């Protein structure tokens, strides 16, 4: 008793001495943060680990009280300066005045909405994507936000997964490149800049590989597949400087990511040397109980913090359980301090200790209308959107359309402002969306007659309709036209009969490609297919404009349509961008960043699969090869595919030498010619294949690409430099090696139509 009294007295004395120590200069990050940690009480430390969601229904006065008491570290979902300033003021009234940060899901724009991520990837245009990241950050920071939960770099190879729309597709290399560009766009030269926001890469890890494409399901994967295919985009985004990581909701080989010591301690912080904050996904600590790895909340909190979750997102368990766990010694002071250190470190990196109001600004500068149209970056949105559109078919030069005669515009998505934005549309407003109808109307002016008829609802399935509307709390997501389906179709057919050409905008409503919106089929809903059939029967040229957030199996639609344009959910300026392409004011240049399968039964279908012993060879079917016998094999549209109003030819692939020494580089050159009548852009893609290695390697892997603008008739030589690094992979022992032997180099304008040459790595 005596001893512990003495101990207590010493501890108090040392705390008093510390408090008396003058704070180290702000420039010395480590010393500054350590000094702060030493002054913090247990409750204040735990408070820093709590990230809470601010909804309109929240008791704001109570939240401010909690903040002033040091019990909240940051919030998300509150998104304007007038909302966030009172919370920062409360933090400035707290004992240690540790600033709050304010986060939000700024995924593909904040107020100006750009195409969904899968559409951004289809641009293959790193300048355009940089513009998306930068513009989003400028808008978000101007609205007082400090942090975004993006980029989402989960590789998705099962399009049943609704969150396929949120990522950059199936390919490791393309996703890694885009992840880096997005991080740099969000953070600018430093996340501390007043017009930068911190990027939190998600969802670490492997969320895109949930079994069966069913959201939140388990992931079971071999280590080489993880290391070679799924982990590199997270790593690349962190190497680009992302300040933090959001941890995934799924388990990995039986251990939930949120309690996965291997994932966060060994791999992320150990192997990769990551120094930054980790944040759990929404409610994920609590979910450890349902995963069946924690018997109660106390154990869940203990597992999460020990595995390396610094900050808990909208989860009460850290607040409730950590005090007891630390007092009992089950969670050590050092473990707690480490988590606090990372949260404070992130705040430091966001420039908040220097100026807690760096993005909130002064009240006198608050805007009257945060939603004013004048605040949008419409030119940037239109430019990026038109680059994201992928022309899939164009028979008999149906496109571009003439701005003359009569055009019938039909389809449930032709005039759908909410759907234009896609899911996770941040603070975008449907009223700002230019729909396809509006885009076409503006484009034709009085030069052509535009007749509009809805033609069908998005779905005729009441249960699906209710599900989609349940997703949106503020407004109905989809509005049903209550007239019978046949009446709607009749109206559309009448419009078609009067027209020279029919443009039908069909596909998915945005809620169909969303978190928790996994599908068992990839088909366009039956009610819309009935409409297409009726339109086809009119014999008028039929242009299908697709809106969707995942590959669809559109084999039948392809046969009905004369032209097929994939437009994803193309954002605020989508309607103008689509009109630009339909009328030829912009020559389409997008290429698929994900394979389109023929049917759901072919899934998983991705271009860079491993080699096998009995591959299917097109043209030589026969028995005992790897195939499905009831439909053609191979994809409907391969990765990297997309047409233009010009035509391009690739020829004369040459390698500068046929042997590569380690440490050396090898040049591959090819000639690309625009053989069409219009100037246009295309994407020259370089794939490599390791012909014989210690493990089966993919049939090909994208390793580089260049997007080029070529004038009509122009030819250009394109050179790619191949280095030993491009040949490396993780072998069975997880060593990153380039093994000697033959490599095939393939260059083309999609992943299938390629030229090939070989060299040997010595
Ligand atoms: C999602 C995350 C998102 C978070 C915060 C979760 O449901 O999985 O991607 O960042 O909510 O909104």
XYZ file of C-alpha atoms and ligand atoms in Angstrom:
774
model
C 0.000 0.000 0.000
C 2.769 2.305 0.985
C 4.626 1.523 -2.209
C 1.689 2.145 -4.456
C 0.995 5.449 -2.701
C 4.580 6.333 -3.391
C 4.221 5.226 -7.002
C 1.133 7.370 -7.411
C 2.873 10.362 -5.883
C 5.797 9.901 -8.270
C 3.527 9.556 -11.249
C 1.647 12.718 -10.325
C 4.872 14.571 -9.793
C 6.242 13.491 -13.147
C 2.970 14.459 -14.886
C 3.082 17.853 -13.235
C 6.684 18.233 -14.300
C 5.783 17.314 -17.852
C 2.881 19.677 -17.995
C 5.262 22.318 -16.802
C 7.724 21.434 -19.579
C 7.209 23.903 -22.363
C 5.703 22.319 -25.480
C 8.337 21.499 -28.095
C 8.153 23.522 -31.306
C 5.429 22.493 -33.712
C 7.993 21.752 -36.420
C 9.287 18.789 -34.464
C 6.418 16.399 -35.170
C 7.571 13.524 -33.019
C 8.476 15.573 -29.968
C 5.304 17.628 -30.289
C 3.089 14.550 -30.383
C 4.926 12.727 -27.598
C 4.606 15.765 -25.359
C 0.903 15.860 -26.056
C 0.432 12.160 -25.372
C 2.195 12.488 -22.047
C -0.277 15.097 -20.949
C -3.370 13.140 -21.968
C -5.615 11.288 -19.535
C -6.844 7.808 -20.334
C -10.250 9.193 -21.366
C -8.717 11.798 -23.624
C -6.612 9.175 -25.329
C -9.585 6.905 -25.939
C -11.580 9.895 -27.155
C -9.074 10.445 -29.945
C -9.773 6.946 -31.245
C -13.457 7.632 -31.826
C -14.670 8.664 -35.283
C -18.389 9.270 -35.379
C -20.937 9.874 -38.112
C -22.913 13.107 -37.991
C -26.383 12.716 -39.404
C -29.140 15.313 -39.424
C -30.825 13.383 -36.621
C -27.833 13.641 -34.273
C -28.060 15.661 -31.046
C -25.605 18.387 -32.021
C -25.403 20.084 -28.623
C -24.577 16.769 -26.977
C -21.903 16.057 -29.577
C -20.279 19.422 -28.953
C -20.294 18.662 -25.230
C -18.562 15.343 -25.878
C -15.996 17.004 -28.105
C -15.278 19.677 -25.489
C -14.767 16.870 -22.961
C -12.174 15.294 -25.279
C -14.267 12.252 -26.066
C -14.404 12.416 -29.899
C -11.427 12.493 -32.275
C -13.103 13.165 -35.599
C -16.391 13.017 -37.462
C -17.633 12.148 -40.901
C -20.670 13.065 -42.972
C -20.951 16.672 -41.755
C -19.763 18.654 -44.708
C -19.927 22.404 -44.655
C -18.057 25.018 -42.653
C -21.146 26.197 -40.744
C -21.730 22.583 -39.637
C -18.125 21.852 -38.729
C -17.013 25.125 -37.152
C -19.062 24.719 -33.942
C -17.487 21.286 -33.492
C -13.994 22.659 -33.977
C -14.845 25.481 -31.573
C -15.840 22.832 -29.039
C -12.513 21.067 -29.538
C -10.753 24.373 -28.908
C -12.587 24.580 -25.571
C -11.296 21.142 -24.555
C -8.494 20.862 -22.004
C -5.725 20.102 -24.520
C -7.324 21.808 -27.535
C -6.611 18.870 -29.817
C -8.293 19.706 -33.127
C -10.979 17.545 -34.704
C -10.850 16.397 -38.312
C -13.836 16.148 -40.630
C -14.055 13.322 -43.150
C -16.419 12.295 -45.928
C -16.688 9.765 -48.728
C -15.450 11.926 -51.592
C -15.086 9.134 -54.124
C -15.713 10.592 -57.589
C -16.320 14.220 -56.824
C -17.716 16.229 -53.968
C -20.242 18.665 -55.445
C -19.304 18.275 -59.078
C -19.834 14.589 -59.670
C -17.495 12.866 -62.092
C -18.120 9.415 -63.593
C -18.087 6.517 -61.152
C -14.663 5.005 -60.573
C -15.208 2.187 -63.064
C -15.903 4.874 -65.656
C -12.847 6.874 -64.624
C -10.744 3.771 -65.154
C -12.195 3.444 -68.659
C -10.580 6.762 -69.597
C -7.101 5.228 -69.234
C -6.207 8.897 -69.005
C -4.043 9.764 -66.039
C -4.304 13.520 -66.614
C -8.070 13.321 -66.566
C -8.017 11.223 -63.410
C -5.565 13.610 -61.745
C -8.035 16.368 -62.502
C -10.809 14.400 -60.769
C -8.713 13.926 -57.617
C -7.581 17.541 -57.521
C -10.979 19.063 -58.278
C -12.642 16.850 -55.687
C -10.099 17.923 -53.081
C -10.459 21.602 -53.907
C -14.228 21.380 -53.554
C -14.109 19.273 -50.407
C -11.477 21.410 -48.688
C -13.410 24.555 -49.566
C -16.323 22.976 -47.730
C -14.183 22.379 -44.599
C -13.395 18.704 -45.153
C -9.984 17.346 -44.175
C -10.127 13.718 -45.205
C -11.702 11.386 -47.742
C -12.297 7.650 -47.538
C -10.823 7.091 -50.992
C -9.404 5.870 -53.291
C -11.117 2.517 -53.267
C -8.632 0.210 -54.987
C -10.226 -3.190 -54.423
C -9.651 -5.374 -57.476
C -13.049 -6.665 -58.628
C -13.317 -9.747 -60.796
C -16.830 -10.750 -59.929
C -19.286 -8.239 -61.336
C -22.104 -9.589 -59.217
C -20.517 -7.475 -56.483
C -22.321 -4.110 -56.435
C -19.217 -2.265 -55.318
C -17.516 -3.133 -58.604
C -18.796 0.326 -59.556
C -16.649 1.969 -56.852
C -13.336 0.520 -57.977
C -11.122 0.765 -61.027
C -11.792 -2.665 -62.457
C -10.088 -6.019 -62.620
C -6.491 -5.167 -63.389
C -3.716 -4.809 -60.851
C -1.467 -2.528 -62.866
C -4.162 -0.128 -64.077
C -5.716 0.097 -60.611
C -2.320 0.726 -59.026
C -1.571 3.550 -61.439
C -4.963 5.140 -60.875
C -4.737 4.740 -57.095
C -1.489 6.673 -57.120
C -2.860 9.433 -59.301
C -5.949 9.792 -57.119
C -3.884 9.988 -53.922
C -1.675 12.677 -55.429
C -4.722 14.521 -56.679
C -6.431 14.488 -53.290
C -3.365 15.362 -51.278
C -1.639 17.741 -53.706
C 1.935 18.467 -52.677
C 0.956 17.911 -49.018
C -2.189 16.908 -47.132
C -1.525 19.954 -44.956
C -2.317 22.373 -47.773
C -5.548 24.316 -47.329
C -6.822 22.916 -50.633
C -5.779 19.312 -49.994
C -7.525 16.474 -48.218
C -5.949 13.350 -46.776
C -6.518 10.132 -48.737
C -7.540 7.010 -46.833
C -7.043 3.981 -49.065
C -9.687 1.298 -48.816
C -10.739 -1.408 -48.170
C -7.690 -3.123 -46.813
C -7.699 -5.821 -47.940
C -9.191 -7.948 -50.706
C -12.759 -6.717 -50.249
C -13.362 -7.068 -53.993
C -12.827 -10.818 -53.783
C -15.808 -11.619 -51.561
C -17.047 -15.106 -52.321
C -19.776 -15.242 -54.946
C -19.650 -11.471 -55.332
C -21.992 -11.256 -52.343
C -21.212 -8.152 -50.338
C -19.582 -8.592 -46.921
C -18.965 -12.268 -47.627
C -15.713 -14.057 -46.786
C -12.485 -14.041 -48.793
C -10.301 -17.085 -49.118
C -7.195 -16.620 -51.217
C -3.712 -18.024 -51.673
C -0.795 -15.830 -50.657
C 0.768 -15.670 -54.151
C -2.564 -14.492 -55.600
C -2.842 -11.857 -52.888
C 0.683 -10.622 -53.365
C 0.622 -10.660 -57.149
C -2.888 -9.517 -57.949
C -4.789 -7.984 -55.048
C -2.352 -6.248 -52.701
C -0.269 -4.105 -55.105
C -2.879 -1.340 -55.585
C -3.062 -0.673 -51.827
C 0.701 -0.664 -51.636
C 1.023 1.650 -54.638
C -1.465 4.105 -53.139
C 0.436 4.122 -49.854
C 3.734 4.561 -51.671
C 2.154 7.608 -53.311
C 1.773 9.027 -49.809
C -1.782 8.205 -48.736
C -2.118 9.165 -45.088
C -4.243 6.256 -43.961
C -5.934 2.962 -44.561
C -9.520 1.876 -44.052
C -9.693 -1.741 -43.016
C -12.100 -4.052 -44.830
C -15.281 -5.610 -43.494
C -14.495 -9.093 -44.801
C -12.455 -11.856 -43.298
C -9.324 -13.141 -45.007
C -8.679 -16.860 -44.836
C -10.905 -17.046 -41.781
C -9.650 -14.025 -39.857
C -11.630 -10.772 -40.123
C -9.461 -7.946 -41.463
C -10.463 -5.889 -38.409
C -8.820 -8.345 -36.017
C -6.123 -9.495 -38.403
C -2.734 -9.056 -36.786
C -0.955 -10.484 -39.795
C -2.649 -7.992 -42.120
C -2.066 -4.823 -40.146
C 0.963 -5.477 -38.004
C 3.049 -7.896 -40.027
C 2.206 -6.906 -43.580
C 1.087 -3.268 -43.494
C 3.309 -1.841 -40.787
C 6.050 -4.467 -40.845
C 6.718 -5.536 -44.424
C 5.464 -2.341 -46.055
C 6.707 0.022 -43.364
C 3.444 1.990 -43.380
C 3.373 4.927 -41.003
C -0.061 6.404 -40.809
C -3.507 5.909 -39.383
C -5.730 2.845 -39.743
C -9.491 3.244 -39.477
C -12.015 0.461 -39.148
C -14.968 0.404 -41.527
C -18.427 1.320 -40.289
C -19.274 -0.698 -37.181
C -16.653 -3.334 -38.005
C -15.333 -3.804 -34.476
C -18.774 -4.711 -33.196
C -19.118 -7.091 -36.150
C -16.231 -9.182 -34.821
C -18.823 -10.756 -32.539
C -20.945 -11.800 -35.506
C -17.883 -13.031 -37.373
C -17.573 -15.373 -34.434
C -14.090 -14.382 -33.316
C -15.045 -12.296 -30.258
C -17.430 -13.456 -27.570
C -18.450 -9.949 -26.543
C -17.746 -6.267 -27.050
C -14.851 -6.273 -24.660
C -13.053 -8.987 -26.571
C -13.877 -7.332 -29.908
C -12.317 -4.030 -28.812
C -9.293 -5.832 -27.463
C -8.759 -7.843 -30.652
C -9.137 -4.775 -32.866
C -6.699 -2.543 -31.041
C -4.136 -5.290 -30.659
C -4.392 -6.132 -34.358
C -3.692 -2.500 -35.189
C -6.985 -0.617 -35.666
C -6.185 2.908 -34.502
C -9.513 4.587 -34.965
C -12.980 3.088 -34.716
C -15.627 4.231 -37.171
C -19.090 4.666 -35.735
C -18.579 1.944 -33.249
C -19.103 2.519 -29.554
C -16.834 -0.275 -28.371
C -13.532 1.589 -28.074
C -15.258 4.189 -25.907
C -17.041 1.612 -23.787
C -14.417 -1.080 -23.401
C -10.954 0.430 -23.659
C -11.045 2.103 -20.200
C -11.518 -1.274 -18.506
C -9.116 -3.078 -20.813
C -6.333 -0.592 -20.163
C -6.964 -0.500 -16.410
C -6.777 -4.295 -16.227
C -3.600 -4.287 -18.296
C -5.129 -6.493 -21.029
C -4.450 -3.641 -23.412
C -1.160 -2.008 -22.558
C -0.511 1.719 -22.275
C 1.971 1.279 -25.096
C -0.690 -0.260 -27.366
C -3.126 2.522 -26.587
C -0.487 5.210 -27.027
C 0.517 3.794 -30.377
C -3.031 4.135 -31.716
C -3.306 7.670 -30.307
C 0.065 8.562 -31.827
C -1.196 7.607 -35.300
C -4.410 9.612 -34.968
C -2.529 12.674 -33.750
C 0.050 12.084 -36.477
C -2.686 12.180 -39.127
C -4.052 15.418 -37.670
C -0.572 16.830 -37.715
C -0.126 15.818 -41.374
C -3.430 17.485 -42.265
C -2.044 20.727 -40.862
C -4.636 20.894 -38.103
C -2.309 21.580 -35.196
C -0.901 24.520 -37.088
C -4.375 25.823 -37.821
C -7.489 23.905 -36.746
C -9.514 26.158 -39.055
C -7.264 25.704 -42.077
C -10.179 24.424 -44.173
C -13.093 25.713 -42.120
C -12.007 29.323 -42.558
C -13.617 32.329 -40.941
C -17.335 32.618 -40.295
C -17.496 35.902 -42.174
C -16.458 34.030 -45.311
C -19.159 31.380 -45.057
C -21.257 31.103 -48.160
C -24.914 31.877 -48.420
C -25.467 28.911 -50.682
C -23.134 25.953 -50.571
C -25.120 24.314 -53.332
C -24.852 27.142 -55.835
C -24.336 25.960 -59.388
C -21.551 28.492 -59.806
C -19.428 26.449 -57.409
C -19.325 23.459 -59.758
C -16.510 22.530 -62.113
C -18.696 21.669 -65.045
C -16.078 21.915 -67.796
C -13.832 19.433 -66.043
C -16.759 17.090 -65.436
C -17.802 17.139 -69.085
C -14.274 16.609 -70.318
C -13.664 13.613 -68.052
C -17.122 12.146 -68.649
C -16.765 12.015 -72.400
C -13.391 10.323 -72.068
C -14.996 7.612 -69.926
C -17.591 6.519 -72.507
C -16.856 3.269 -74.310
C -18.224 2.648 -77.789
C -18.943 -1.092 -77.894
C -20.642 -1.409 -81.284
C -21.204 0.822 -84.246
C -22.657 -1.023 -87.222
C -23.181 0.729 -90.550
C -21.778 3.891 -89.018
C -25.007 4.456 -87.136
C -23.066 6.857 -84.961
C -22.362 9.707 -84.916
C -25.916 10.929 -85.312
C -26.844 13.910 -87.391
C -28.318 16.945 -85.719
C -31.231 16.789 -88.117
C -34.545 15.045 -88.643
C -36.346 13.395 -85.746
C -34.763 11.541 -82.865
C -36.807 9.403 -80.481
C -35.256 9.315 -77.027
C -36.660 6.600 -74.798
C -35.820 4.502 -71.781
C -36.153 4.671 -68.006
C -32.691 6.188 -67.633
C -32.993 8.854 -70.325
C -34.178 11.456 -67.863
C -32.909 10.228 -64.506
C -30.960 12.901 -62.631
C -30.222 10.766 -59.551
C -28.900 7.901 -61.627
C -26.564 10.169 -63.603
C -24.556 10.633 -60.404
C -23.985 6.967 -59.576
C -23.540 5.683 -56.053
C -21.437 7.449 -53.412
C -22.117 10.806 -55.013
C -20.920 12.760 -51.957
C -22.692 16.118 -51.784
C -23.801 16.085 -55.417
C -27.300 17.302 -56.087
C -29.566 15.565 -58.619
C -30.870 18.995 -59.639
C -27.395 19.769 -60.992
C -27.262 16.688 -63.209
C -27.543 17.116 -66.928
C -29.581 14.086 -67.954
C -29.303 12.464 -71.378
C -32.559 14.090 -72.358
C -31.310 17.512 -71.372
C -27.920 16.929 -73.021
C -29.535 15.919 -76.304
C -31.990 18.791 -76.149
C -29.180 21.301 -75.772
C -27.088 19.651 -78.478
C -29.753 19.661 -81.169
C -31.330 23.006 -80.300
C -33.783 23.670 -83.093
C -31.811 21.704 -85.680
C -33.611 18.432 -84.997
C -36.816 17.300 -83.374
C -36.454 15.329 -80.156
C -39.379 13.200 -78.990
C -39.132 11.688 -75.523
C -41.025 8.741 -74.045
C -40.051 6.855 -70.927
C -40.881 3.481 -72.463
C -40.567 1.448 -69.290
C -39.715 1.573 -65.632
C -36.266 0.451 -64.505
C -37.731 -2.734 -63.108
C -41.101 -4.408 -63.066
C -40.228 -6.331 -59.946
C -41.937 -4.812 -56.939
C -39.509 -6.330 -54.428
C -36.527 -4.927 -56.337
C -38.195 -1.549 -56.595
C -38.796 -1.460 -52.843
C -35.230 -2.541 -52.139
C -33.772 0.211 -54.294
C -35.937 2.861 -52.721
C -35.029 1.662 -49.265
C -31.389 2.528 -50.008
C -32.075 6.252 -50.105
C -33.379 7.915 -47.002
C -33.854 11.409 -48.414
C -35.830 10.890 -51.592
C -37.235 8.091 -53.697
C -34.358 6.640 -55.698
C -36.521 5.474 -58.517
C -39.887 6.828 -59.448
C -42.313 4.383 -60.975
C -44.593 5.377 -63.793
C -47.798 3.736 -62.651
C -49.231 3.189 -66.127
C -49.250 -0.433 -67.325
C -46.013 -1.585 -68.987
C -47.759 -2.081 -72.343
C -48.959 1.514 -72.380
C -45.451 2.798 -71.758
C -44.050 0.626 -74.526
C -46.781 1.731 -76.942
C -45.917 5.339 -76.323
C -42.238 4.654 -77.020
C -43.046 2.694 -80.173
C -45.184 5.576 -81.432
C -42.276 7.938 -80.850
C -39.910 5.539 -82.609
C -42.152 5.258 -85.633
C -42.079 8.993 -86.145
C -38.300 9.160 -85.830
C -35.286 8.624 -88.068
C -33.352 7.014 -85.266
C -34.100 5.704 -81.770
C -31.835 6.293 -78.794
C -32.771 4.071 -75.828
C -31.126 4.673 -72.473
C -31.301 1.436 -70.538
C -29.474 -0.541 -67.859
C -29.327 -0.245 -64.109
C -30.521 2.404 -61.735
C -27.594 3.541 -59.618
C -28.776 1.658 -56.549
C -28.365 -1.606 -58.428
C -24.590 -1.088 -58.403
C -24.024 -0.062 -54.824
C -22.821 -1.279 -51.469
C -24.939 -4.245 -50.485
C -26.460 -4.462 -54.004
C -25.055 -7.745 -55.223
C -26.882 -9.410 -58.093
C -27.411 -12.989 -59.218
C -27.746 -12.015 -62.854
C -26.018 -9.439 -65.016
C -28.988 -8.887 -67.222
C -30.877 -5.734 -67.950
C -34.238 -6.131 -66.163
C -36.864 -7.953 -68.251
C -39.207 -4.989 -68.469
C -36.492 -2.986 -70.259
C -35.692 -5.876 -72.579
C -39.362 -5.917 -73.606
C -38.984 -2.284 -74.539
C -35.851 -2.977 -76.610
C -37.641 -5.787 -78.441
C -40.540 -3.526 -79.322
C -38.198 -0.785 -80.518
C -36.243 -3.227 -82.636
C -39.494 -4.367 -84.261
C -40.045 -0.846 -85.625
C -37.059 -1.401 -87.920
C -35.632 1.996 -87.050
C -31.894 2.326 -86.390
C -31.472 1.604 -82.710
C -28.786 3.107 -80.488
C -28.564 1.660 -77.001
C -26.993 3.932 -74.424
C -26.108 1.813 -71.420
C -26.024 3.072 -67.863
C -24.685 0.640 -65.316
C -22.033 0.205 -62.637
C -20.803 -3.250 -63.542
C -20.310 -5.323 -66.676
C -23.655 -6.539 -67.949
C -24.265 -9.641 -70.011
C -25.675 -7.936 -73.070
C -25.219 -10.569 -75.764
C -28.852 -10.316 -76.801
C -28.918 -6.505 -76.655
C -25.823 -6.419 -78.844
C -27.752 -8.228 -81.569
C -30.704 -5.842 -81.357
C -28.702 -2.639 -81.408
C -27.043 -0.925 -84.330
C -24.801 0.951 -81.937
C -23.998 0.409 -78.288
C -22.456 3.035 -76.057
C -21.388 2.186 -72.491
C -21.737 5.296 -70.328
C -21.540 3.952 -66.725
C -22.975 6.587 -64.397
C -21.269 9.562 -65.934
C -21.881 12.335 -63.413
C -23.119 15.915 -63.285
C -22.233 16.627 -66.912
C -23.007 13.119 -68.156
C -25.869 14.160 -70.443
C -23.736 16.719 -72.245
C -20.845 14.276 -72.539
C -23.102 11.577 -73.969
C -24.531 14.044 -76.462
C -20.981 15.061 -77.436
C -20.218 11.458 -78.328
C -23.572 10.609 -79.930
C -23.283 13.587 -82.292
C -19.567 13.228 -82.918
C -18.498 16.439 -81.215
C -16.152 14.177 -79.329
C -14.644 11.017 -80.806
C -14.975 8.231 -78.194
C -11.735 6.904 -76.744
C -12.689 4.923 -73.614
C -11.564 1.325 -73.132
C -13.025 -1.230 -70.762
C -11.178 -1.632 -67.459
C -13.114 -4.819 -66.802
C -14.121 -7.807 -68.900
C -17.749 -8.118 -70.001
C -18.761 -11.778 -69.689
C -21.408 -13.359 -71.883
C -23.323 -14.684 -68.935
C -23.190 -14.793 -65.198
C -22.205 -18.459 -65.409
C -18.786 -17.564 -66.829
C -17.790 -15.632 -63.717
C -15.054 -15.242 -62.663
C -13.899 -14.033 -66.020
C -10.860 -11.776 -66.208
C -8.234 -11.487 -68.904
C -5.129 -12.140 -66.803
C -5.988 -15.565 -65.426
C -3.327 -18.169 -64.797
C -2.389 -20.638 -67.488
C -3.857 -24.116 -67.277
C -3.102 -27.544 -68.699
C -6.075 -27.842 -71.020
C -6.907 -24.393 -72.279
C -9.810 -23.844 -74.626
C -8.539 -22.859 -78.059
C -10.943 -20.761 -80.116
C -11.807 -22.501 -83.361
C -10.736 -25.892 -81.983
C -13.414 -26.815 -79.469
C -13.384 -30.606 -78.958
C -13.761 -32.371 -75.700
C -11.572 -32.251 -72.649
C -10.581 -28.618 -72.832
C -11.533 -25.998 -70.293
C -14.786 -24.626 -71.621
C -18.505 -24.219 -71.144
C -20.168 -26.255 -73.862
C -23.532 -24.515 -74.140
C -22.422 -21.078 -75.233
C -19.457 -19.529 -77.009
C -16.403 -19.269 -74.785
C -14.399 -16.177 -74.055
C -15.710 -12.765 -73.075
C -18.389 -10.750 -74.787
C -16.028 -7.766 -74.694
C -12.452 -8.170 -73.523
C -10.521 -6.028 -71.093
C -9.042 -2.996 -72.828
C -11.659 -2.984 -75.607
C -13.368 0.092 -77.021
C -14.098 1.521 -80.475
C -13.712 4.978 -81.933
C -15.213 6.792 -84.911
C -11.718 6.450 -86.378
C -9.970 3.160 -86.948
C -6.478 2.440 -85.709
C -3.907 -0.068 -86.809
C -0.977 -1.417 -84.873
C 1.904 -2.855 -86.865
C 5.568 -3.740 -86.866
C 6.154 -4.673 -83.243
C 9.923 -4.804 -82.758
C 12.156 -5.454 -79.810
C 15.514 -3.688 -79.757
C 17.190 -6.962 -78.715
C 16.180 -10.509 -78.035
C 18.000 -10.852 -74.728
C 17.720 -8.746 -71.610
C 20.450 -8.575 -69.007
C 19.419 -7.897 -65.442
C 19.466 -4.231 -64.576
C 19.141 -3.362 -68.271
C 16.109 -2.205 -70.228
C 14.675 -3.315 -73.523
C 12.758 -1.111 -75.944
C 9.656 -2.364 -77.695
C 8.460 -0.209 -80.578
C 5.309 -0.365 -82.598
C 3.673 1.807 -85.214
C 0.157 3.040 -84.596
C -1.798 4.578 -87.439
C -5.098 6.392 -87.481
C -6.588 4.885 -90.633
C -9.901 6.680 -90.208
C -11.225 9.999 -91.379
C -11.341 11.727 -88.013
C -8.772 12.715 -85.443
C -9.019 10.495 -82.415
C -7.427 9.012 -79.354
C -6.602 5.411 -78.670
C -4.817 3.448 -75.961
C -1.819 1.335 -76.934
C -1.485 -1.460 -74.389
C 1.598 -3.491 -73.511
C 1.161 -6.976 -72.063
C 3.833 -9.413 -70.917
C 3.756 -13.156 -70.479
C 6.289 -15.182 -68.546
C 6.439 -18.303 -70.726
C 7.900 -20.749 -68.228
C 8.416 -20.075 -64.541
C 8.520 -21.782 -61.158
C 4.750 -21.320 -60.924
C 1.987 -20.986 -63.509
C 1.852 -17.352 -64.509
C -0.995 -15.345 -66.098
C -1.653 -15.717 -69.820
C -0.742 -12.046 -70.015
C -0.504 -9.036 -67.742
C -0.836 -5.356 -68.541
C 2.480 -3.658 -67.790
C 2.217 -0.311 -69.518
C 0.040 1.771 -71.840
C -0.001 5.067 -73.669
C -3.003 7.113 -74.664
C -2.341 8.938 -77.941
C -4.117 11.526 -80.009
C -3.588 10.881 -83.708
C -4.799 13.071 -86.528
C -6.682 11.349 -89.349
C -4.090 9.461 -91.391
C -1.288 10.087 -88.906
C 1.168 7.341 -87.898
C 3.347 7.369 -84.855
C 6.002 5.147 -83.406
C 5.292 4.239 -79.816
C 8.124 3.005 -77.615
C 7.807 1.106 -74.374
C 10.748 0.431 -72.122
C 10.712 -2.969 -70.417
C 12.850 -3.484 -67.329
C 13.621 -6.398 -65.054
C 11.154 -4.950 -62.570
C 8.295 -5.442 -65.043
C 9.100 -9.159 -65.104
C 9.011 -9.688 -61.370
C 6.387 -11.610 -59.472
C 5.944 -13.175 -56.044
C 6.937 -16.819 -56.220
C 5.763 -19.664 -53.994
C 8.036 -18.456 -51.196
C 6.706 -14.898 -51.629
C 10.022 -13.624 -52.881
C 9.693 -11.002 -55.594
C 11.780 -12.372 -58.430
C 12.281 -12.194 -62.174
C 13.090 -15.684 -63.326
C 15.320 -16.247 -66.361
C 13.813 -17.532 -69.583
C 11.485 -16.508 -72.355
C 8.971 -13.665 -72.143
C 6.354 -12.767 -74.708
C 5.668 -9.113 -75.401
C 2.209 -8.323 -76.721
C 1.060 -4.939 -77.919
C -2.424 -4.056 -79.083
C -5.472 -1.887 -78.714
C -7.210 -4.356 -76.420
C -6.126 -7.410 -74.453
C -7.023 -9.876 -77.233
C -6.043 -8.358 -80.568
C -2.292 -8.125 -80.080
C 0.993 -8.479 -81.921
C 3.629 -10.628 -80.275
C 7.429 -10.858 -80.053
C 9.696 -12.647 -77.583
C 12.913 -12.106 -75.694
C 14.889 -13.942 -73.112
C 15.798 -12.734 -69.649
C 19.344 -13.849 -68.902
C -18.361 1.672 -46.428
C -17.118 2.499 -46.593
C -17.395 3.946 -46.280
C -17.998 4.054 -44.893
C -18.270 5.472 -44.441
C -19.094 1.944 -45.138
O -20.343 1.372 -45.166
O -18.028 0.301 -46.529
O -16.624 2.370 -47.896
O -16.224 4.708 -46.380
O -19.205 3.315 -44.866
O -19.294 6.050 -45.116
